[in-house]
Coordinates of C-alpha atoms in Angstrom, one line a residue:
L29 CA 153.9 157.8 -107.5
Y30 CA 157.8 158.1 -105.3
W31 CA 158.3 161.5 -108.2
I32 CA 155.5 163.0 -107.0
L33 CA 156.3 163.0 -103.6
L34 CA 159.4 163.2 -103.5
L35 CA 158.1 167.4 -105.3
D36 CA 156.0 167.3 -103.0
A37 CA 159.0 167.6 -99.8
F38 CA 161.6 168.8 -102.2
V39 CA 159.4 171.8 -102.2
R40 CA 158.0 171.7 -99.0
Y41 CA 161.9 171.6 -97.5
T42 CA 163.4 174.0 -100.1
G43 CA 160.0 176.6 -100.0
R44 CA 160.9 175.8 -104.4
R45 CA 157.5 177.2 -104.7
E46 CA 158.2 177.9 -108.6
L47 CA 158.9 174.2 -109.2
A48 CA 155.9 173.2 -108.7
R49 CA 154.2 175.6 -110.7
E50 CA 156.4 174.7 -113.7
L51 CA 156.5 170.8 -112.7
F52 CA 152.6 170.3 -112.1
P53 CA 151.7 169.6 -115.4
E54 CA 153.8 166.7 -115.7
V55 CA 152.8 165.2 -112.1
L56 CA 148.6 165.5 -113.1
R57 CA 149.9 163.8 -116.8
A58 CA 151.6 161.1 -114.5
L59 CA 148.4 160.5 -112.0
R60 CA 146.4 160.5 -115.1
W61 CA 148.3 156.7 -116.2
F62 CA 146.8 155.8 -112.9
E63 CA 143.6 156.8 -112.7
R64 CA 143.0 155.3 -115.8
R65 CA 143.7 151.9 -113.8
V66 CA 141.0 152.6 -111.3
D67 CA 138.5 149.6 -111.8
A68 CA 134.4 149.6 -110.4
D69 CA 135.9 148.6 -106.8
G70 CA 137.3 152.6 -106.5
L71 CA 140.8 150.9 -106.1
L72 CA 143.9 150.2 -108.5
A73 CA 144.2 147.6 -110.1
D74 CA 145.9 145.3 -113.1
V75 CA 148.3 148.2 -112.9
P76 CA 150.2 147.0 -115.8
H77 CA 154.6 146.2 -115.9
W78 CA 156.9 145.6 -112.7
V79 CA 154.6 147.1 -109.5
F80 CA 157.3 147.2 -107.6
I81 CA 156.8 147.3 -103.5
D82 CA 159.6 145.3 -102.1
W83 CA 162.4 142.6 -101.8
A84 CA 159.6 140.6 -100.7
E85 CA 157.1 137.8 -101.6
L86 CA 153.8 139.8 -101.5
D87 CA 150.4 139.2 -103.2
K88 CA 150.7 141.5 -105.6
H89 CA 147.7 140.3 -108.1
G90 CA 144.9 142.6 -108.1
Q91 CA 143.8 145.3 -106.5
V92 CA 147.5 145.6 -103.9
T93 CA 147.4 147.3 -100.5
A94 CA 150.5 149.0 -100.3
L95 CA 150.4 150.7 -104.3
N96 CA 146.9 151.7 -104.0
A97 CA 147.5 152.8 -99.9
Q98 CA 151.1 155.4 -101.8
F99 CA 148.5 156.3 -104.3
V100 CA 146.2 158.1 -101.5
A101 CA 149.7 159.8 -100.6
A102 CA 151.0 161.1 -103.7
L103 CA 146.7 162.0 -104.6
R104 CA 147.7 164.2 -101.5
A105 CA 150.7 165.3 -102.0
A106 CA 149.8 166.2 -105.9
A107 CA 146.8 168.1 -104.5
R108 CA 149.3 170.4 -102.1
L109 CA 150.9 171.1 -105.3
A110 CA 147.4 172.3 -106.8
D111 CA 146.7 174.7 -104.3
I112 CA 150.5 176.8 -105.6
A113 CA 150.0 175.7 -108.6
T114 CA 146.6 177.8 -107.9
R115 CA 144.8 175.0 -109.9
G116 CA 141.8 175.0 -107.0
S117 CA 139.4 173.1 -109.1
E118 CA 142.3 170.3 -109.7
S119 CA 143.3 170.3 -105.9
R120 CA 139.3 170.1 -104.9
R121 CA 139.2 166.7 -107.5
L122 CA 142.8 164.9 -106.5
R123 CA 141.5 165.4 -102.2
A124 CA 138.3 163.8 -103.6
L125 CA 139.8 161.0 -105.2
A126 CA 142.0 160.6 -102.3
T127 CA 139.1 159.9 -100.2
R128 CA 137.0 157.0 -102.0
I129 CA 140.6 155.8 -102.9
A130 CA 140.9 155.7 -99.4
T131 CA 137.5 154.7 -98.6
A132 CA 137.6 151.7 -101.2
V133 CA 140.6 150.6 -99.0
N134 CA 139.7 150.6 -95.4
A135 CA 136.1 148.6 -97.0
L136 CA 137.6 146.1 -99.3
L137 CA 141.3 145.5 -98.1
W138 CA 140.8 145.5 -94.4
D139 CA 140.4 141.2 -93.3
P140 CA 138.1 142.5 -89.9
G141 CA 138.8 138.2 -88.6
R142 CA 142.3 138.9 -88.5
G143 CA 142.5 142.5 -88.2
L144 CA 144.9 143.7 -90.3
Y145 CA 144.6 144.6 -94.3
A146 CA 145.2 141.7 -96.5
D147 CA 148.6 141.8 -99.5
A148 CA 145.7 142.2 -102.4
R149 CA 142.4 141.2 -103.3
S150 CA 141.8 139.4 -106.1
A151 CA 138.4 138.9 -108.3
G152 CA 136.7 140.0 -105.0
R153 CA 138.4 137.8 -102.8
L154 CA 141.2 138.9 -100.1
S155 CA 144.7 137.2 -100.1
R156 CA 146.0 135.3 -97.3
R157 CA 149.4 136.9 -97.2
I158 CA 150.2 139.6 -94.2
S159 CA 152.7 141.5 -94.9
Q160 CA 154.6 144.7 -92.8
Q161 CA 154.6 146.5 -96.5
A162 CA 151.0 146.5 -96.9
N163 CA 149.9 147.1 -93.5
A164 CA 152.5 149.6 -92.6
A165 CA 151.8 151.4 -95.9
V166 CA 148.4 152.2 -95.0
I167 CA 149.8 153.8 -91.5
A168 CA 152.1 156.2 -93.3
H169 CA 150.0 157.2 -95.6
G170 CA 147.0 158.3 -93.8
V171 CA 144.8 155.9 -95.4
A172 CA 143.6 153.4 -91.8
P173 CA 141.5 154.9 -89.2
P174 CA 143.9 155.5 -86.4
T175 CA 140.9 153.6 -84.2
R176 CA 143.0 149.9 -85.9
W177 CA 146.6 151.9 -86.0
A178 CA 147.2 150.4 -82.0
A179 CA 146.3 146.2 -82.8
I180 CA 148.3 146.1 -86.1
L181 CA 151.3 147.9 -84.9
D182 CA 151.7 145.8 -82.3
A183 CA 151.1 142.3 -85.1
L184 CA 153.5 144.3 -87.1
V185 CA 156.7 144.1 -84.4
D186 CA 156.1 140.4 -83.2
P187 CA 158.8 138.4 -83.8
E188 CA 157.1 135.9 -83.8
R189 CA 155.7 135.9 -86.8
L190 CA 157.4 137.9 -89.3
R191 CA 159.4 135.2 -91.3
L192 CA 161.9 136.6 -93.8
T193 CA 160.1 135.2 -97.0
R194 CA 162.8 135.3 -100.7
R195 CA 163.6 137.9 -102.8
S196 CA 161.2 137.8 -105.8
G197 CA 157.8 136.1 -105.8
R198 CA 158.8 134.3 -109.1
E199 CA 159.9 131.6 -106.8
P200 CA 157.7 128.8 -105.4
T201 CA 156.1 130.5 -102.1
D202 CA 158.1 128.5 -99.4
P203 CA 155.8 125.9 -97.3
A204 CA 157.5 127.7 -94.0
F205 CA 155.7 130.7 -94.5
D206 CA 152.2 129.9 -92.7
E207 CA 149.8 132.7 -94.6
D208 CA 147.2 131.7 -91.5
R209 CA 149.8 133.3 -88.7
H210 CA 152.7 134.6 -90.0
I211 CA 153.6 137.8 -91.6
V212 CA 156.0 139.1 -94.1
L213 CA 159.1 140.7 -93.2
A214 CA 160.0 144.3 -95.0
Q215 CA 163.5 144.7 -96.6
P216 CA 165.9 147.5 -95.4
F217 CA 164.2 149.3 -98.4
F218 CA 160.3 149.5 -97.2
M219 CA 161.8 149.8 -93.1
H220 CA 161.6 153.2 -94.0
V221 CA 157.8 152.9 -94.2
L222 CA 157.4 150.6 -91.8
H223 CA 159.3 152.8 -88.9
A224 CA 157.4 156.0 -90.9
A225 CA 154.3 154.4 -89.5
L226 CA 155.2 153.9 -86.0
R227 CA 156.5 157.1 -86.0
A228 CA 153.4 158.2 -86.9
A229 CA 151.8 156.1 -83.9
G230 CA 154.5 158.3 -81.6
R231 CA 156.4 155.0 -81.1
H232 CA 160.0 155.8 -81.2
A233 CA 161.5 153.1 -79.1
Q234 CA 160.0 150.6 -81.0
I235 CA 162.0 151.5 -83.9
L236 CA 165.3 152.7 -82.4
D237 CA 164.5 148.4 -81.5
N238 CA 164.4 147.8 -84.9
I239 CA 166.7 149.5 -85.6
R240 CA 169.3 147.3 -83.0
R241 CA 167.8 143.6 -84.8
R242 CA 168.0 144.8 -87.9
W243 CA 171.1 146.6 -88.3
P244 CA 174.4 145.3 -87.4
D245 CA 174.6 142.3 -89.5
L246 CA 174.7 144.8 -92.2
L247 CA 177.4 146.6 -90.8
G248 CA 179.4 144.4 -88.7
E249 CA 180.8 142.9 -92.7
G250 CA 182.1 146.2 -93.7
T251 CA 181.1 149.8 -94.5
T252 CA 178.8 149.8 -96.6
L253 CA 175.1 148.4 -96.3
R254 CA 173.3 145.7 -98.6
E255 CA 170.4 146.4 -100.4
T256 CA 168.7 143.1 -98.4
W257 CA 169.0 141.0 -94.8
Q258 CA 169.9 138.3 -97.3
C259 CA 173.4 137.8 -98.8
D260 CA 173.5 136.3 -102.5
T261 CA 174.3 137.1 -106.2
T262 CA 171.4 138.6 -106.4
T263 CA 172.0 141.3 -103.9
S264 CA 174.0 145.2 -104.4
L265 CA 176.2 145.5 -101.7
C266 CA 175.9 148.9 -101.4
Q267 CA 172.7 150.6 -101.0
A268 CA 171.1 154.1 -100.4
W269 CA 167.6 152.6 -99.8
S270 CA 169.1 150.1 -96.8
A271 CA 170.9 153.2 -94.8
T272 CA 166.7 154.6 -93.7
P273 CA 168.8 154.7 -89.4
T274 CA 170.5 157.4 -90.7
F275 CA 166.5 159.5 -91.2
D276 CA 165.5 157.8 -88.5

């Protein structure tokens, strides 16, 4: 899905439209792999292999909010590539599928009692885990209706609610994390998506505030940026995807 988003951005920024025509069959091939995993609710569910969202303790069981939001974005990107490749019927089909999945995300993965999107839904039940990752993704990828943005973003930048979780969900859940109150903090990689969500809402000052709050510790250790906020034996000490402030 990232590859499809990258191809769409590359074609838009370089004007290399012939690349869209050349690679569109492979875009469809990649999307069909995901389409086979759309369930009766109209959501990607139980996607096999490694569903990587971020280096954090997210709930990734069943229907995963962040993954479905990214799928919507990739479908829309593929539709734009289809237009360039003069594949009108595929463009219309991909846009319709993106709309159906976005509708299902908003209907089934939204927790009205908490005013936020749950990380996931499994066996018909919403996860109790709430994250910056899931909620930033639905805004950044144009899934959540704008009427929900303000309350979501207010929660996502509330320092009293944010908690840094362990690097991987393989370890037991930190007992200090209260699923009824706390929100999983994004690691440097997914801060890029959080900033995209804030940018979409015109909250540029909050992007700067977040950079000033989070990055000094990384910069103070030398000339490279490590992979995660935590520094441990499994963390890469030089990661391009921790350099999102240069993009911002």
